[in-house]
């Protein structure tokens, strides 16, 4: 009989943090899962930022299909900035009411590509019950009315849907989610909901999203987060095991995939990406946050993406820029260029390239770069920050002295994957959703099969 499946996403958990946690004995729940399952590392998408990553995990598609380009981006049709919550100051700078609507509602109802299928939609269309707590990519077919009286707009999520005390498909008695973010109250809320769901065995598939580790890693750096937050993350996982009556009973009933959406790397310096483009300020919109940025050409701009790319030559804050030229992608680094496009043969080698391959020596870089550039909501120029650097957000905030992510570099891009009781060959975070569907015998969307031809 097919076991039910719990997908645990620990935001910002690096492979090194998971490996050390398991070896040190400080994280008994993680160690228990590791002891019963198989472990590997996988790659994230570009930019390695949570809205892009969670959309990729939930849809099994890259940004080319799911169309979420960044934490902050320029909406060409509506001629405005979309901001999904880089920081409180960034929300305020983008216009608080609009930014909150974009983050909570529009990302799922309007921005997430119509051609993408979420894991909840795919499973529930086959009669299974999906549950989700706090995961910000939640699109499903069940209408949920908010539980807070001053919000009136409904959201469409899976049947069992819990979102930061704002949407709750069932009364669970979980404490208010956002009362003490730095103290871990978001994951305390998630674990109370998780305990309720597991106690009732109230789902076939459950997406359990824990975000407090990433929050701590931004503040304290990826190493510091291991001291501050990992024990709490582990306790949130232990809560599920306990709710089932112990680890054996839990694993008897559920298969598990545990992974993160992206890594983090230490950042020492912050810059304003637009300060490198002041000569072209009238022709572009710059959106930047964490360790990735995008530059959009305004209609009638008298510059092109190549000119913009050249303005970053010798800029210590930028490692690589990416752009499209006709049917080719162009990566530029230190004034040198690599051109690439999917191989016409469709073979597994995948790519026709010219130039020095070392320009994109990052994990799975050609695939990730191509998918990011093929997103119609992406800027004409994509920017990946140099190690140690971060781009200040719309509100001027950054995490210098702590940690960040978003770039192509390995530390931002490689994630740990643990699977228990499920045959999940997860090499990329976009492999998770197809593995879940396969576990339940549900067919994957056509874009999953298409992707394999360009491996
Ligand atoms: Zn983050």
PDB file of N, CA and C in Angstrom, residues 136-170:
ATOM      1  N   UNK A 136       4.540  29.443   0.846  1.00  0.00           N
ATOM      2  CA  UNK A 136       3.973  30.622   0.190  1.00  0.00           C
ATOM      3  C   UNK A 136       3.538  30.343  -1.240  1.00  0.00           C
ATOM      4  N   UNK A 137       3.939  29.223  -1.804  1.00  0.00           N
ATOM      5  CA  UNK A 137       3.361  28.790  -3.077  1.00  0.00           C
ATOM      6  C   UNK A 137       2.332  27.724  -2.734  1.00  0.00           C
ATOM      7  N   UNK A 138       1.070  28.091  -2.801  1.00  0.00           N
ATOM      8  CA  UNK A 138       0.017  27.221  -2.255  1.00  0.00           C
ATOM      9  C   UNK A 138      -1.142  26.975  -3.212  1.00  0.00           C
ATOM     10  N   UNK A 139      -1.070  27.405  -4.447  1.00  0.00           N
ATOM     11  CA  UNK A 139      -2.257  27.423  -5.311  1.00  0.00           C
ATOM     12  C   UNK A 139      -2.963  26.063  -5.375  1.00  0.00           C
ATOM     13  N   UNK A 140      -4.259  26.086  -5.071  1.00  0.00           N
ATOM     14  CA  UNK A 140      -5.080  24.883  -5.127  1.00  0.00           C
ATOM     15  C   UNK A 140      -6.481  25.260  -5.564  1.00  0.00           C
ATOM     16  N   UNK A 141      -7.407  24.317  -5.408  1.00  0.00           N
ATOM     17  CA  UNK A 141      -8.738  24.550  -5.981  1.00  0.00           C
ATOM     18  C   UNK A 141      -9.817  24.808  -4.933  1.00  0.00           C
ATOM     19  N   UNK A 142      -9.423  24.840  -3.643  1.00  0.00           N
ATOM     20  CA  UNK A 142     -10.425  25.044  -2.598  1.00  0.00           C
ATOM     21  C   UNK A 142     -10.395  26.494  -2.132  1.00  0.00           C
ATOM     22  N   UNK A 143     -11.571  27.104  -2.093  1.00  0.00           N
ATOM     23  CA  UNK A 143     -11.690  28.501  -1.675  1.00  0.00           C
ATOM     24  C   UNK A 143     -11.655  28.576  -0.160  1.00  0.00           C
ATOM     25  N   UNK A 144     -10.768  29.436   0.365  1.00  0.00           N
ATOM     26  CA  UNK A 144     -10.656  29.603   1.819  1.00  0.00           C
ATOM     27  C   UNK A 144     -10.913  31.057   2.182  1.00  0.00           C
ATOM     28  N   UNK A 145     -11.790  31.246   3.141  1.00  0.00           N
ATOM     29  CA  UNK A 145     -12.095  32.581   3.644  1.00  0.00           C
ATOM     30  C   UNK A 145     -11.098  32.898   4.766  1.00  0.00           C
ATOM     31  N   UNK A 146     -10.543  34.105   4.818  1.00  0.00           N
ATOM     32  CA  UNK A 146      -9.591  34.423   5.907  1.00  0.00           C
ATOM     33  C   UNK A 146     -10.256  34.360   7.273  1.00  0.00           C
ATOM     34  N   UNK A 147      -9.454  34.032   8.292  1.00  0.00           N
ATOM     35  CA  UNK A 147     -10.011  33.961   9.646  1.00  0.00           C
ATOM     36  C   UNK A 147      -9.873  35.286  10.387  1.00  0.00           C
ATOM     37  N   UNK A 148      -9.035  36.197   9.880  1.00  0.00           N
ATOM     38  CA  UNK A 148      -8.925  37.503  10.519  1.00  0.00           C
ATOM     39  C   UNK A 148     -10.002  38.419   9.943  1.00  0.00           C
ATOM     40  N   UNK A 149     -10.761  39.097  10.803  1.00  0.00           N
ATOM     41  CA  UNK A 149     -11.950  39.806  10.327  1.00  0.00           C
ATOM     42  C   UNK A 149     -11.653  40.990   9.410  1.00  0.00           C
ATOM     43  N   UNK A 150     -10.439  41.577   9.494  1.00  0.00           N
ATOM     44  CA  UNK A 150     -10.168  42.764   8.672  1.00  0.00           C
ATOM     45  C   UNK A 150      -9.642  42.409   7.282  1.00  0.00           C
ATOM     46  N   UNK A 151      -9.508  41.120   6.995  1.00  0.00           N
ATOM     47  CA  UNK A 151      -9.163  40.698   5.638  1.00  0.00           C
ATOM     48  C   UNK A 151     -10.403  40.019   5.070  1.00  0.00           C
ATOM     49  N   UNK A 152     -10.754  40.337   3.818  1.00  0.00           N
ATOM     50  CA  UNK A 152     -11.989  39.769   3.282  1.00  0.00           C
ATOM     51  C   UNK A 152     -11.752  38.911   2.046  1.00  0.00           C
ATOM     52  N   UNK A 153     -10.588  39.058   1.418  1.00  0.00           N
ATOM     53  CA  UNK A 153     -10.333  38.388   0.157  1.00  0.00           C
ATOM     54  C   UNK A 153     -10.069  36.900   0.386  1.00  0.00           C
ATOM     55  N   UNK A 154     -10.701  36.030  -0.387  1.00  0.00           N
ATOM     56  CA  UNK A 154     -10.427  34.602  -0.225  1.00  0.00           C
ATOM     57  C   UNK A 154      -9.121  34.196  -0.916  1.00  0.00           C
ATOM     58  N   UNK A 155      -8.592  33.053  -0.512  1.00  0.00           N
ATOM     59  CA  UNK A 155      -7.440  32.460  -1.199  1.00  0.00           C
ATOM     60  C   UNK A 155      -7.845  31.066  -1.673  1.00  0.00           C
ATOM     61  N   UNK A 156      -7.174  30.575  -2.706  1.00  0.00           N
ATOM     62  CA  UNK A 156      -7.467  29.260  -3.252  1.00  0.00           C
ATOM     63  C   UNK A 156      -6.272  28.353  -3.008  1.00  0.00           C
ATOM     64  N   UNK A 157      -6.437  27.412  -2.093  1.00  0.00           N
ATOM     65  CA  UNK A 157      -5.337  26.537  -1.703  1.00  0.00           C
ATOM     66  C   UNK A 157      -5.762  25.089  -1.703  1.00  0.00           C
ATOM     67  N   UNK A 158      -4.912  24.220  -1.142  1.00  0.00           N
ATOM     68  CA  UNK A 158      -5.308  22.821  -0.992  1.00  0.00           C
ATOM     69  C   UNK A 158      -6.445  22.695   0.024  1.00  0.00           C
ATOM     70  N   UNK A 159      -7.022  21.499   0.106  1.00  0.00           N
ATOM     71  CA  UNK A 159      -8.170  21.297   1.003  1.00  0.00           C
ATOM     72  C   UNK A 159      -7.843  21.681   2.435  1.00  0.00           C
ATOM     73  N   UNK A 160      -6.691  21.216   2.921  1.00  0.00           N
ATOM     74  CA  UNK A 160      -6.276  21.581   4.284  1.00  0.00           C
ATOM     75  C   UNK A 160      -5.176  22.633   4.149  1.00  0.00           C
ATOM     76  N   UNK A 161      -5.500  23.850   4.543  1.00  0.00           N
ATOM     77  CA  UNK A 161      -4.653  24.997   4.207  1.00  0.00           C
ATOM     78  C   UNK A 161      -4.493  25.898   5.427  1.00  0.00           C
ATOM     79  N   UNK A 162      -3.234  26.083   5.819  1.00  0.00           N
ATOM     80  CA  UNK A 162      -2.919  26.881   7.010  1.00  0.00           C
ATOM     81  C   UNK A 162      -1.812  27.863   6.627  1.00  0.00           C
ATOM     82  N   UNK A 163      -2.067  29.143   6.846  1.00  0.00           N
ATOM     83  CA  UNK A 163      -1.152  30.165   6.334  1.00  0.00           C
ATOM     84  C   UNK A 163      -1.048  31.284   7.360  1.00  0.00           C
ATOM     85  N   UNK A 164      -0.027  31.196   8.222  1.00  0.00           N
ATOM     86  CA  UNK A 164       0.342  32.277   9.154  1.00  0.00           C
ATOM     87  C   UNK A 164      -0.852  32.840   9.942  1.00  0.00           C
ATOM     88  N   UNK A 165      -1.723  31.990  10.402  1.00  0.00           N
ATOM     89  CA  UNK A 165      -2.916  32.395  11.174  1.00  0.00           C
ATOM     90  C   UNK A 165      -3.906  33.222  10.365  1.00  0.00           C
ATOM     91  N   UNK A 166      -3.658  33.396   9.059  1.00  0.00           N
ATOM     92  CA  UNK A 166      -4.560  34.199   8.228  1.00  0.00           C
ATOM     93  C   UNK A 166      -5.609  33.314   7.548  1.00  0.00           C
ATOM     94  N   UNK A 167      -5.155  32.164   7.072  1.00  0.00           N
ATOM     95  CA  UNK A 167      -6.081  31.171   6.531  1.00  0.00           C
ATOM     96  C   UNK A 167      -5.917  29.882   7.322  1.00  0.00           C
ATOM     97  N   UNK A 168      -7.026  29.318   7.762  1.00  0.00           N
ATOM     98  CA  UNK A 168      -6.998  28.048   8.501  1.00  0.00           C
ATOM     99  C   UNK A 168      -8.237  27.265   8.110  1.00  0.00           C
ATOM    100  N   UNK A 169      -8.014  26.200   7.365  1.00  0.00           N
ATOM    101  CA  UNK A 169      -9.166  25.417   6.896  1.00  0.00           C
ATOM    102  C   UNK A 169      -9.859  24.707   8.056  1.00  0.00           C
ATOM    103  N   UNK A 170      -9.110  24.478   9.147  1.00  0.00           N
ATOM    104  CA  UNK A 170      -9.668  23.784  10.309  1.00  0.00           C
ATOM    105  C   UNK A 170      -9.189  24.502  11.571  1.00  0.00           C
TER     106      UNK A 170
END
